[in-house]
């Protein structure tokens, strides 16, 4: 076994199965680095939209513009489009760098 060091600034626990398709299960801990720059296309990010709760989204940019889509990990939730002019609605707290899977089943 090899040792490793995890460099992260904060973590969040997944509360539902909305990101199972990305390997994130209920009870898993997602570790984040604080977002100092805007994240790269396809990053999984912790965000606040319109002063709402912290949520997990995958960020995708539209073409060569800075307009973006924020997608959950499920087709049940419609993507959220945010134009470059609307970035004030969006606060990116961090970019996911690792997932720690729980060995025990998540409690409901």
PDB file of N, CA and C in Angstrom:
ATOM      1  N   UNK A   1       0.830  -1.174   0.000  1.00  0.00           N
ATOM      2  CA  UNK A   1       0.000   0.000   0.000  1.00  0.00           C
ATOM      3  C   UNK A   1       0.879   1.243   0.000  1.00  0.00           C
ATOM      4  N   UNK A   2       0.462   2.237  -0.749  1.00  0.00           N
ATOM      5  CA  UNK A   2       1.190   3.498  -0.798  1.00  0.00           C
ATOM      6  C   UNK A   2       0.456   4.551   0.016  1.00  0.00           C
ATOM      7  N   UNK A   3       1.204   5.398   0.686  1.00  0.00           N
ATOM      8  CA  UNK A   3       0.611   6.522   1.399  1.00  0.00           C
ATOM      9  C   UNK A   3       0.407   7.669   0.426  1.00  0.00           C
ATOM     10  N   UNK A   4      -0.552   8.514   0.740  1.00  0.00           N
ATOM     11  CA  UNK A   4      -0.753   9.698  -0.079  1.00  0.00           C
ATOM     12  C   UNK A   4      -1.197  10.838   0.810  1.00  0.00           C
ATOM     13  N   UNK A   5      -1.051  12.029   0.295  1.00  0.00           N
ATOM     14  CA  UNK A   5      -1.491  13.223   0.999  1.00  0.00           C
ATOM     15  C   UNK A   5      -2.597  13.862   0.176  1.00  0.00           C
ATOM     16  N   UNK A   6      -3.704  14.140   0.821  1.00  0.00           N
ATOM     17  CA  UNK A   6      -4.820  14.794   0.160  1.00  0.00           C
ATOM     18  C   UNK A   6      -4.743  16.284   0.467  1.00  0.00           C
ATOM     19  N   UNK A   7      -4.659  17.089  -0.570  1.00  0.00           N
ATOM     20  CA  UNK A   7      -4.627  18.531  -0.396  1.00  0.00           C
ATOM     21  C   UNK A   7      -5.990  19.087  -0.762  1.00  0.00           C
ATOM     22  N   UNK A   8      -6.720  19.533   0.250  1.00  0.00           N
ATOM     23  CA  UNK A   8      -8.050  20.097   0.028  1.00  0.00           C
ATOM     24  C   UNK A   8      -8.307  21.161   1.087  1.00  0.00           C
ATOM     25  N   UNK A   9      -9.254  22.040   0.803  1.00  0.00           N
ATOM     26  CA  UNK A   9      -9.583  23.122   1.724  1.00  0.00           C
ATOM     27  C   UNK A   9     -10.830  22.847   2.550  1.00  0.00           C
ATOM     28  N   UNK A  10     -11.768  22.082   1.995  1.00  0.00           N
ATOM     29  CA  UNK A  10     -12.980  21.752   2.743  1.00  0.00           C
ATOM     30  C   UNK A  10     -13.648  20.540   2.117  1.00  0.00           C
ATOM     31  N   UNK A  11     -14.595  19.968   2.845  1.00  0.00           N
ATOM     32  CA  UNK A  11     -15.322  18.808   2.364  1.00  0.00           C
ATOM     33  C   UNK A  11     -16.811  18.957   2.600  1.00  0.00           C
ATOM     34  N   UNK A  12     -17.587  18.186   1.851  1.00  0.00           N
ATOM     35  CA  UNK A  12     -19.041  18.133   1.996  1.00  0.00           C
ATOM     36  C   UNK A  12     -19.462  16.674   1.884  1.00  0.00           C
ATOM     37  N   UNK A  13     -20.535  16.308   2.557  1.00  0.00           N
ATOM     38  CA  UNK A  13     -21.055  14.954   2.467  1.00  0.00           C
ATOM     39  C   UNK A  13     -22.234  14.922   1.501  1.00  0.00           C
ATOM     40  N   UNK A  14     -22.217  13.967   0.573  1.00  0.00           N
ATOM     41  CA  UNK A  14     -23.316  13.818  -0.382  1.00  0.00           C
ATOM     42  C   UNK A  14     -24.552  13.330   0.362  1.00  0.00           C
ATOM     43  N   UNK A  15     -25.658  14.025   0.170  1.00  0.00           N
ATOM     44  CA  UNK A  15     -26.870  13.681   0.902  1.00  0.00           C
ATOM     45  C   UNK A  15     -27.874  12.896   0.077  1.00  0.00           C
ATOM     46  N   UNK A  16     -27.647  12.807  -1.238  1.00  0.00           N
ATOM     47  CA  UNK A  16     -28.576  12.045  -2.077  1.00  0.00           C
ATOM     48  C   UNK A  16     -27.803  11.373  -3.201  1.00  0.00           C
ATOM     49  N   UNK A  17     -28.507  10.698  -4.091  1.00  0.00           N
ATOM     50  CA  UNK A  17     -27.838   9.957  -5.160  1.00  0.00           C
ATOM     51  C   UNK A  17     -27.775  10.743  -6.471  1.00  0.00           C
ATOM     52  N   UNK A  18     -27.822  12.056  -6.399  1.00  0.00           N
ATOM     53  CA  UNK A  18     -27.831  12.902  -7.579  1.00  0.00           C
ATOM     54  C   UNK A  18     -26.559  12.870  -8.404  1.00  0.00           C
ATOM     55  N   UNK A  19     -25.458  12.329  -7.879  1.00  0.00           N
ATOM     56  CA  UNK A  19     -24.206  12.298  -8.634  1.00  0.00           C
ATOM     57  C   UNK A  19     -23.632  10.892  -8.754  1.00  0.00           C
ATOM     58  N   UNK A  20     -24.491   9.878  -8.641  1.00  0.00           N
ATOM     59  CA  UNK A  20     -24.019   8.495  -8.747  1.00  0.00           C
ATOM     60  C   UNK A  20     -23.317   8.250 -10.076  1.00  0.00           C
ATOM     61  N   UNK A  21     -23.797   8.860 -11.157  1.00  0.00           N
ATOM     62  CA  UNK A  21     -23.170   8.631 -12.462  1.00  0.00           C
ATOM     63  C   UNK A  21     -21.725   9.126 -12.507  1.00  0.00           C
ATOM     64  N   UNK A  22     -21.329   9.958 -11.552  1.00  0.00           N
ATOM     65  CA  UNK A  22     -19.945  10.430 -11.471  1.00  0.00           C
ATOM     66  C   UNK A  22     -19.174   9.734 -10.352  1.00  0.00           C
ATOM     67  N   UNK A  23     -19.767   8.666  -9.790  1.00  0.00           N
ATOM     68  CA  UNK A  23     -19.082   7.909  -8.747  1.00  0.00           C
ATOM     69  C   UNK A  23     -19.212   8.499  -7.357  1.00  0.00           C
ATOM     70  N   UNK A  24     -20.165   9.395  -7.156  1.00  0.00           N
ATOM     71  CA  UNK A  24     -20.395  10.011  -5.849  1.00  0.00           C
ATOM     72  C   UNK A  24     -21.713   9.468  -5.314  1.00  0.00           C
ATOM     73  N   UNK A  25     -21.658   8.786  -4.176  1.00  0.00           N
ATOM     74  CA  UNK A  25     -22.815   8.111  -3.600  1.00  0.00           C
ATOM     75  C   UNK A  25     -23.243   8.788  -2.299  1.00  0.00           C
ATOM     76  N   UNK A  26     -24.502   8.580  -1.870  1.00  0.00           N
ATOM     77  CA  UNK A  26     -24.937   9.138  -0.590  1.00  0.00           C
ATOM     78  C   UNK A  26     -23.990   8.711   0.534  1.00  0.00           C
ATOM     79  N   UNK A  27     -23.604   9.663   1.374  1.00  0.00           N
ATOM     80  CA  UNK A  27     -22.684   9.390   2.480  1.00  0.00           C
ATOM     81  C   UNK A  27     -21.222   9.597   2.132  1.00  0.00           C
ATOM     82  N   UNK A  28     -20.896   9.717   0.831  1.00  0.00           N
ATOM     83  CA  UNK A  28     -19.512   9.986   0.428  1.00  0.00           C
ATOM     84  C   UNK A  28     -19.134  11.413   0.818  1.00  0.00           C
ATOM     85  N   UNK A  29     -17.858  11.619   1.062  1.00  0.00           N
ATOM     86  CA  UNK A  29     -17.345  12.953   1.344  1.00  0.00           C
ATOM     87  C   UNK A  29     -16.612  13.451   0.104  1.00  0.00           C
ATOM     88  N   UNK A  30     -17.023  14.598  -0.392  1.00  0.00           N
ATOM     89  CA  UNK A  30     -16.380  15.219  -1.549  1.00  0.00           C
ATOM     90  C   UNK A  30     -15.431  16.281  -1.011  1.00  0.00           C
ATOM     91  N   UNK A  31     -14.181  16.227  -1.431  1.00  0.00           N
ATOM     92  CA  UNK A  31     -13.178  17.180  -0.981  1.00  0.00           C
ATOM     93  C   UNK A  31     -12.951  18.225  -2.075  1.00  0.00           C
ATOM     94  N   UNK A  32     -12.812  19.479  -1.642  1.00  0.00           N
ATOM     95  CA  UNK A  32     -12.717  20.603  -2.565  1.00  0.00           C
ATOM     96  C   UNK A  32     -11.492  21.464  -2.297  1.00  0.00           C
ATOM     97  N   UNK A  33     -10.954  22.032  -3.356  1.00  0.00           N
ATOM     98  CA  UNK A  33      -9.990  23.130  -3.274  1.00  0.00           C
ATOM     99  C   UNK A  33     -10.786  24.407  -3.499  1.00  0.00           C
ATOM    100  N   UNK A  34     -10.488  25.440  -2.717  1.00  0.00           N
ATOM    101  CA  UNK A  34     -11.170  26.724  -2.913  1.00  0.00           C
ATOM    102  C   UNK A  34     -10.940  27.203  -4.334  1.00  0.00           C
ATOM    103  N   UNK A  35     -11.963  27.791  -4.911  1.00  0.00           N
ATOM    104  CA  UNK A  35     -11.893  28.274  -6.283  1.00  0.00           C
ATOM    105  C   UNK A  35     -11.254  29.651  -6.302  1.00  0.00           C
ATOM    106  N   UNK A  36     -10.004  29.711  -6.718  1.00  0.00           N
ATOM    107  CA  UNK A  36      -9.322  31.006  -6.813  1.00  0.00           C
ATOM    108  C   UNK A  36      -9.535  31.617  -8.192  1.00  0.00           C
ATOM    109  N   UNK A  37      -9.645  30.772  -9.184  1.00  0.00           N
ATOM    110  CA  UNK A  37      -9.972  31.195 -10.546  1.00  0.00           C
ATOM    111  C   UNK A  37     -11.262  30.496 -10.935  1.00  0.00           C
ATOM    112  N   UNK A  38     -11.853  30.905 -12.049  1.00  0.00           N
ATOM    113  CA  UNK A  38     -13.062  30.232 -12.495  1.00  0.00           C
ATOM    114  C   UNK A  38     -12.681  28.817 -12.912  1.00  0.00           C
ATOM    115  N   UNK A  39     -13.505  27.817 -12.599  1.00  0.00           N
ATOM    116  CA  UNK A  39     -13.153  26.420 -12.883  1.00  0.00           C
ATOM    117  C   UNK A  39     -13.086  26.114 -14.372  1.00  0.00           C
ATOM    118  N   UNK A  40     -12.386  25.037 -14.689  1.00  0.00           N
ATOM    119  CA  UNK A  40     -12.278  24.614 -16.085  1.00  0.00           C
ATOM    120  C   UNK A  40     -13.539  23.857 -16.492  1.00  0.00           C
ATOM    121  N   UNK A  41     -13.774  23.801 -17.784  1.00  0.00           N
ATOM    122  CA  UNK A  41     -14.922  23.117 -18.349  1.00  0.00           C
ATOM    123  C   UNK A  41     -14.995  21.671 -17.855  1.00  0.00           C
ATOM    124  N   UNK A  42     -16.165  21.260 -17.377  1.00  0.00           N
ATOM    125  CA  UNK A  42     -16.375  19.894 -16.929  1.00  0.00           C
ATOM    126  C   UNK A  42     -16.067  19.644 -15.461  1.00  0.00           C
ATOM    127  N   UNK A  43     -15.623  20.659 -14.729  1.00  0.00           N
ATOM    128  CA  UNK A  43     -15.311  20.498 -13.307  1.00  0.00           C
ATOM    129  C   UNK A  43     -16.584  20.269 -12.501  1.00  0.00           C
ATOM    130  N   UNK A  44     -16.465  19.496 -11.425  1.00  0.00           N
ATOM    131  CA  UNK A  44     -17.542  19.382 -10.449  1.00  0.00           C
ATOM    132  C   UNK A  44     -17.251  20.419  -9.378  1.00  0.00           C
ATOM    133  N   UNK A  45     -18.250  21.249  -9.109  1.00  0.00           N
ATOM    134  CA  UNK A  45     -18.043  22.398  -8.232  1.00  0.00           C
ATOM    135  C   UNK A  45     -19.110  22.480  -7.139  1.00  0.00           C
ATOM    136  N   UNK A  46     -18.741  23.076  -6.017  1.00  0.00           N
ATOM    137  CA  UNK A  46     -19.690  23.456  -4.966  1.00  0.00           C
ATOM    138  C   UNK A  46     -20.043  24.904  -5.246  1.00  0.00           C
ATOM    139  N   UNK A  47     -21.333  25.175  -5.416  1.00  0.00           N
ATOM    140  CA  UNK A  47     -21.772  26.519  -5.792  1.00  0.00           C
ATOM    141  C   UNK A  47     -22.971  26.965  -4.966  1.00  0.00           C
ATOM    142  N   UNK A  48     -23.146  28.277  -4.951  1.00  0.00           N
ATOM    143  CA  UNK A  48     -24.365  28.895  -4.442  1.00  0.00           C
ATOM    144  C   UNK A  48     -24.948  29.676  -5.617  1.00  0.00           C
ATOM    145  N   UNK A  49     -26.226  29.416  -5.907  1.00  0.00           N
ATOM    146  CA  UNK A  49     -26.910  30.097  -7.008  1.00  0.00           C
ATOM    147  C   UNK A  49     -28.023  30.948  -6.406  1.00  0.00           C
ATOM    148  N   UNK A  50     -28.038  32.231  -6.745  1.00  0.00           N
ATOM    149  CA  UNK A  50     -29.090  33.145  -6.279  1.00  0.00           C
ATOM    150  C   UNK A  50     -29.254  33.118  -4.756  1.00  0.00           C
ATOM    151  N   UNK A  51     -28.156  33.105  -4.019  1.00  0.00           N
ATOM    152  CA  UNK A  51     -28.177  33.111  -2.554  1.00  0.00           C
ATOM    153  C   UNK A  51     -28.899  31.908  -1.951  1.00  0.00           C
ATOM    154  N   UNK A  52     -29.010  30.821  -2.723  1.00  0.00           N
ATOM    155  CA  UNK A  52     -29.645  29.601  -2.230  1.00  0.00           C
ATOM    156  C   UNK A  52     -28.667  28.745  -1.444  1.00  0.00           C
ATOM    157  N   UNK A  53     -29.027  27.475  -1.231  1.00  0.00           N
ATOM    158  CA  UNK A  53     -28.142  26.577  -0.485  1.00  0.00           C
ATOM    159  C   UNK A  53     -26.932  26.163  -1.320  1.00  0.00           C
ATOM    160  N   UNK A  54     -25.914  25.659  -0.661  1.00  0.00           N
ATOM    161  CA  UNK A  54     -24.751  25.120  -1.366  1.00  0.00           C
ATOM    162  C   UNK A  54     -25.186  23.854  -2.083  1.00  0.00           C
ATOM    163  N   UNK A  55     -24.797  23.735  -3.340  1.00  0.00           N
ATOM    164  CA  UNK A  55     -25.167  22.572  -4.137  1.00  0.00           C
ATOM    165  C   UNK A  55     -23.986  22.107  -4.983  1.00  0.00           C
ATOM    166  N   UNK A  56     -24.042  20.876  -5.408  1.00  0.00           N
ATOM    167  CA  UNK A  56     -22.996  20.273  -6.224  1.00  0.00           C
ATOM    168  C   UNK A  56     -23.460  20.285  -7.673  1.00  0.00           C
ATOM    169  N   UNK A  57     -22.623  20.783  -8.573  1.00  0.00           N
ATOM    170  CA  UNK A  57     -22.967  20.857  -9.996  1.00  0.00           C
ATOM    171  C   UNK A  57     -21.726  20.574 -10.838  1.00  0.00           C
ATOM    172  N   UNK A  58     -21.947  20.145 -12.073  1.00  0.00           N
ATOM    173  CA  UNK A  58     -20.876  20.062 -13.074  1.00  0.00           C
ATOM    174  C   UNK A  58     -21.032  21.296 -13.938  1.00  0.00           C
ATOM    175  N   UNK A  59     -19.934  22.028 -14.131  1.00  0.00           N
ATOM    176  CA  UNK A  59     -19.995  23.271 -14.905  1.00  0.00           C
ATOM    177  C   UNK A  59     -19.479  23.010 -16.311  1.00  0.00           C
ATOM    178  N   UNK A  60     -20.249  23.450 -17.290  1.00  0.00           N
ATOM    179  CA  UNK A  60     -19.882  23.307 -18.697  1.00  0.00           C
ATOM    180  C   UNK A  60     -20.068  24.649 -19.378  1.00  0.00           C
ATOM    181  N   UNK A  61     -19.102  25.024 -20.168  1.00  0.00           N
ATOM    182  CA  UNK A  61     -19.164  26.307 -20.859  1.00  0.00           C
ATOM    183  C   UNK A  61     -19.724  26.126 -22.258  1.00  0.00           C
ATOM    184  N   UNK A  62     -20.481  27.111 -22.682  1.00  0.00           N
ATOM    185  CA  UNK A  62     -21.182  27.078 -23.956  1.00  0.00           C
ATOM    186  C   UNK A  62     -20.275  27.634 -25.053  1.00  0.00           C
ATOM    187  N   UNK A  63     -19.791  26.767 -25.914  1.00  0.00           N
ATOM    188  CA  UNK A  63     -18.933  27.196 -27.016  1.00  0.00           C
ATOM    189  C   UNK A  63     -17.698  27.911 -26.514  1.00  0.00           C
ATOM    190  N   UNK A  64     -17.309  28.977 -27.205  1.00  0.00           N
ATOM    191  CA  UNK A  64     -16.137  29.757 -26.823  1.00  0.00           C
ATOM    192  C   UNK A  64     -16.496  30.906 -25.879  1.00  0.00           C
ATOM    193  N   UNK A  65     -17.768  31.032 -25.539  1.00  0.00           N
ATOM    194  CA  UNK A  65     -18.183  32.131 -24.669  1.00  0.00           C
ATOM    195  C   UNK A  65     -17.948  31.755 -23.217  1.00  0.00           C
ATOM    196  N   UNK A  66     -18.186  32.686 -22.332  1.00  0.00           N
ATOM    197  CA  UNK A  66     -18.086  32.425 -20.903  1.00  0.00           C
ATOM    198  C   UNK A  66     -19.450  32.093 -20.300  1.00  0.00           C
ATOM    199  N   UNK A  67     -20.475  31.937 -21.160  1.00  0.00           N
ATOM    200  CA  UNK A  67     -21.769  31.476 -20.671  1.00  0.00           C
ATOM    201  C   UNK A  67     -21.615  30.032 -20.211  1.00  0.00           C
ATOM    202  N   UNK A  68     -22.356  29.642 -19.180  1.00  0.00           N
ATOM    203  CA  UNK A  68     -22.173  28.282 -18.675  1.00  0.00           C
ATOM    204  C   UNK A  68     -23.496  27.612 -18.324  1.00  0.00           C
ATOM    205  N   UNK A  69     -23.427  26.301 -18.286  1.00  0.00           N
ATOM    206  CA  UNK A  69     -24.513  25.460 -17.802  1.00  0.00           C
ATOM    207  C   UNK A  69     -24.046  24.803 -16.523  1.00  0.00           C
ATOM    208  N   UNK A  70     -24.929  24.729 -15.549  1.00  0.00           N
ATOM    209  CA  UNK A  70     -24.665  24.008 -14.310  1.00  0.00           C
ATOM    210  C   UNK A  70     -25.599  22.807 -14.305  1.00  0.00           C
ATOM    211  N   UNK A  71     -25.003  21.618 -14.290  1.00  0.00           N
ATOM    212  CA  UNK A  71     -25.784  20.394 -14.383  1.00  0.00           C
ATOM    213  C   UNK A  71     -25.629  19.566 -13.121  1.00  0.00           C
ATOM    214  N   UNK A  72     -26.748  18.995 -12.683  1.00  0.00           N
ATOM    215  CA  UNK A  72     -26.701  18.019 -11.610  1.00  0.00           C
ATOM    216  C   UNK A  72     -26.270  16.678 -12.200  1.00  0.00           C
ATOM    217  N   UNK A  73     -26.194  15.685 -11.384  1.00  0.00           N
ATOM    218  CA  UNK A  73     -25.777  14.372 -11.863  1.00  0.00           C
ATOM    219  C   UNK A  73     -26.938  13.510 -12.300  1.00  0.00           C
ATOM    220  N   UNK A  74     -28.095  14.110 -12.528  1.00  0.00           N
ATOM    221  CA  UNK A  74     -29.292  13.358 -12.866  1.00  0.00           C
ATOM    222  C   UNK A  74     -30.047  14.063 -13.979  1.00  0.00           C
ATOM    223  N   UNK A  75     -30.659  13.277 -14.842  1.00  0.00           N
ATOM    224  CA  UNK A  75     -31.467  13.865 -15.911  1.00  0.00           C
ATOM    225  C   UNK A  75     -32.799  14.397 -15.375  1.00  0.00           C
ATOM    226  N   UNK A  76     -33.112  14.111 -14.109  1.00  0.00           N
ATOM    227  CA  UNK A  76     -34.355  14.598 -13.495  1.00  0.00           C
ATOM    228  C   UNK A  76     -34.314  16.099 -13.240  1.00  0.00           C
ATOM    229  N   UNK A  77     -33.122  16.678 -13.163  1.00  0.00           N
ATOM    230  CA  UNK A  77     -32.975  18.100 -12.855  1.00  0.00           C
ATOM    231  C   UNK A  77     -32.461  18.828 -14.102  1.00  0.00           C
ATOM    232  N   UNK A  78     -33.203  19.817 -14.548  1.00  0.00           N
ATOM    233  CA  UNK A  78     -32.813  20.565 -15.742  1.00  0.00           C
ATOM    234  C   UNK A  78     -31.545  21.377 -15.475  1.00  0.00           C
ATOM    235  N   UNK A  79     -30.645  21.474 -16.474  1.00  0.00           N
ATOM    236  CA  UNK A  79     -29.460  22.321 -16.313  1.00  0.00           C
ATOM    237  C   UNK A  79     -29.860  23.782 -16.114  1.00  0.00           C
ATOM    238  N   UNK A  80     -29.015  24.513 -15.419  1.00  0.00           N
ATOM    239  CA  UNK A  80     -29.233  25.939 -15.181  1.00  0.00           C
ATOM    240  C   UNK A  80     -28.274  26.708 -16.075  1.00  0.00           C
ATOM    241  N   UNK A  81     -28.804  27.576 -16.921  1.00  0.00           N
ATOM    242  CA  UNK A  81     -27.979  28.390 -17.813  1.00  0.00           C
ATOM    243  C   UNK A  81     -27.684  29.720 -17.139  1.00  0.00           C
ATOM    244  N   UNK A  82     -26.424  30.091 -17.118  1.00  0.00           N
ATOM    245  CA  UNK A  82     -26.030  31.397 -16.571  1.00  0.00           C
ATOM    246  C   UNK A  82     -25.124  32.076 -17.595  1.00  0.00           C
ATOM    247  N   UNK A  83     -25.588  33.215 -18.081  1.00  0.00           N
ATOM    248  CA  UNK A  83     -24.788  33.960 -19.057  1.00  0.00           C
ATOM    249  C   UNK A  83     -23.653  34.685 -18.334  1.00  0.00           C
ATOM    250  N   UNK A  84     -22.665  35.073 -19.100  1.00  0.00           N
ATOM    251  CA  UNK A  84     -21.534  35.814 -18.545  1.00  0.00           C
ATOM    252  C   UNK A  84     -22.016  37.065 -17.814  1.00  0.00           C
ATOM    253  N   UNK A  85     -23.050  37.705 -18.342  1.00  0.00           N
ATOM    254  CA  UNK A  85     -23.587  38.918 -17.722  1.00  0.00           C
ATOM    255  C   UNK A  85     -24.284  38.635 -16.389  1.00  0.00           C
ATOM    256  N   UNK A  86     -24.640  37.379 -16.138  1.00  0.00           N
ATOM    257  CA  UNK A  86     -25.359  37.011 -14.914  1.00  0.00           C
ATOM    258  C   UNK A  86     -24.460  36.365 -13.856  1.00  0.00           C
ATOM    259  N   UNK A  87     -23.153  36.420 -14.025  1.00  0.00           N
ATOM    260  CA  UNK A  87     -22.257  35.744 -13.081  1.00  0.00           C
ATOM    261  C   UNK A  87     -22.452  36.187 -11.636  1.00  0.00           C
ATOM    262  N   UNK A  88     -23.054  37.338 -11.418  1.00  0.00           N
ATOM    263  CA  UNK A  88     -23.330  37.785 -10.056  1.00  0.00           C
ATOM    264  C   UNK A  88     -24.285  36.851  -9.318  1.00  0.00           C
ATOM    265  N   UNK A  89     -25.050  36.047 -10.066  1.00  0.00           N
ATOM    266  CA  UNK A  89     -25.966  35.060  -9.469  1.00  0.00           C
ATOM    267  C   UNK A  89     -25.224  33.845  -8.920  1.00  0.00           C
ATOM    268  N   UNK A  90     -23.972  33.681  -9.301  1.00  0.00           N
ATOM    269  CA  UNK A  90     -23.228  32.449  -9.065  1.00  0.00           C
ATOM    270  C   UNK A  90     -22.009  32.694  -8.192  1.00  0.00           C
ATOM    271  N   UNK A  91     -21.885  31.895  -7.139  1.00  0.00           N
ATOM    272  CA  UNK A  91     -20.680  31.939  -6.319  1.00  0.00           C
ATOM    273  C   UNK A  91     -20.091  30.527  -6.302  1.00  0.00           C
ATOM    274  N   UNK A  92     -18.908  30.379  -6.889  1.00  0.00           N
ATOM    275  CA  UNK A  92     -18.227  29.087  -6.915  1.00  0.00           C
ATOM    276  C   UNK A  92     -17.347  29.007  -5.673  1.00  0.00           C
ATOM    277  N   UNK A  93     -17.672  28.078  -4.780  1.00  0.00           N
ATOM    278  CA  UNK A  93     -16.937  27.935  -3.531  1.00  0.00           C
ATOM    279  C   UNK A  93     -15.686  27.086  -3.684  1.00  0.00           C
ATOM    280  N   UNK A  94     -15.770  26.054  -4.511  1.00  0.00           N
ATOM    281  CA  UNK A  94     -14.621  25.177  -4.664  1.00  0.00           C
ATOM    282  C   UNK A  94     -14.808  24.193  -5.796  1.00  0.00           C
ATOM    283  N   UNK A  95     -13.691  23.581  -6.193  1.00  0.00           N
ATOM    284  CA  UNK A  95     -13.652  22.576  -7.249  1.00  0.00           C
ATOM    285  C   UNK A  95     -13.331  21.231  -6.610  1.00  0.00           C
ATOM    286  N   UNK A  96     -14.129  20.206  -6.921  1.00  0.00           N
ATOM    287  CA  UNK A  96     -13.930  18.880  -6.342  1.00  0.00           C
ATOM    288  C   UNK A  96     -12.594  18.296  -6.789  1.00  0.00           C
ATOM    289  N   UNK A  97     -11.847  17.753  -5.834  1.00  0.00           N
ATOM    290  CA  UNK A  97     -10.553  17.137  -6.141  1.00  0.00           C
ATOM    291  C   UNK A  97     -10.509  15.666  -5.770  1.00  0.00           C
ATOM    292  N   UNK A  98     -11.446  15.212  -4.930  1.00  0.00           N
ATOM    293  CA  UNK A  98     -11.421  13.823  -4.488  1.00  0.00           C
ATOM    294  C   UNK A  98     -12.758  13.439  -3.879  1.00  0.00           C
ATOM    295  N   UNK A  99     -13.036  12.146  -3.896  1.00  0.00           N
ATOM    296  CA  UNK A  99     -14.227  11.610  -3.245  1.00  0.00           C
ATOM    297  C   UNK A  99     -13.771  10.509  -2.307  1.00  0.00           C
ATOM    298  N   UNK A 100     -14.249  10.556  -1.081  1.00  0.00           N
ATOM    299  CA  UNK A 100     -13.942   9.526  -0.096  1.00  0.00           C
ATOM    300  C   UNK A 100     -15.223   8.731   0.111  1.00  0.00           C
ATOM    301  N   UNK A 101     -15.193   7.454  -0.295  1.00  0.00           N
ATOM    302  CA  UNK A 101     -16.377   6.606  -0.161  1.00  0.00           C
ATOM    303  C   UNK A 101     -16.515   6.108   1.261  1.00  0.00           C
ATOM    304  N   UNK A 102     -17.722   6.161   1.748  1.00  0.00           N
ATOM    305  CA  UNK A 102     -18.019   5.630   3.067  1.00  0.00           C
ATOM    306  C   UNK A 102     -18.029   4.101   2.993  1.00  0.00           C
ATOM    307  N   UNK A 103     -17.515   3.443   4.025  1.00  0.00           N
ATOM    308  CA  UNK A 103     -17.542   1.987   4.075  1.00  0.00           C
ATOM    309  C   UNK A 103     -18.815   1.478   4.711  1.00  0.00           C
ATOM    310  N   UNK A 104     -19.504   2.356   5.399  1.00  0.00           N
ATOM    311  CA  UNK A 104     -20.764   1.981   6.032  1.00  0.00           C
ATOM    312  C   UNK A 104     -21.913   2.524   5.179  1.00  0.00           C
ATOM    313  N   UNK A 105     -23.050   1.824   5.145  1.00  0.00           N
ATOM    314  CA  UNK A 105     -24.199   2.357   4.396  1.00  0.00           C
ATOM    315  C   UNK A 105     -24.636   3.697   4.964  1.00  0.00           C
ATOM    316  N   UNK A 106     -25.113   4.565   4.073  1.00  0.00           N
ATOM    317  CA  UNK A 106     -25.615   5.882   4.504  1.00  0.00           C
ATOM    318  C   UNK A 106     -26.872   5.687   5.332  1.00  0.00           C
ATOM    319  N   UNK A 107     -26.990   6.431   6.409  1.00  0.00           N
ATOM    320  CA  UNK A 107     -28.185   6.375   7.240  1.00  0.00           C
ATOM    321  C   UNK A 107     -29.268   7.233   6.599  1.00  0.00           C
ATOM    322  N   UNK A 108     -30.486   6.767   6.692  1.00  0.00           N
ATOM    323  CA  UNK A 108     -31.592   7.536   6.104  1.00  0.00           C
ATOM    324  C   UNK A 108     -32.430   8.149   7.182  1.00  0.00           C
TER     325      UNK A 108
END
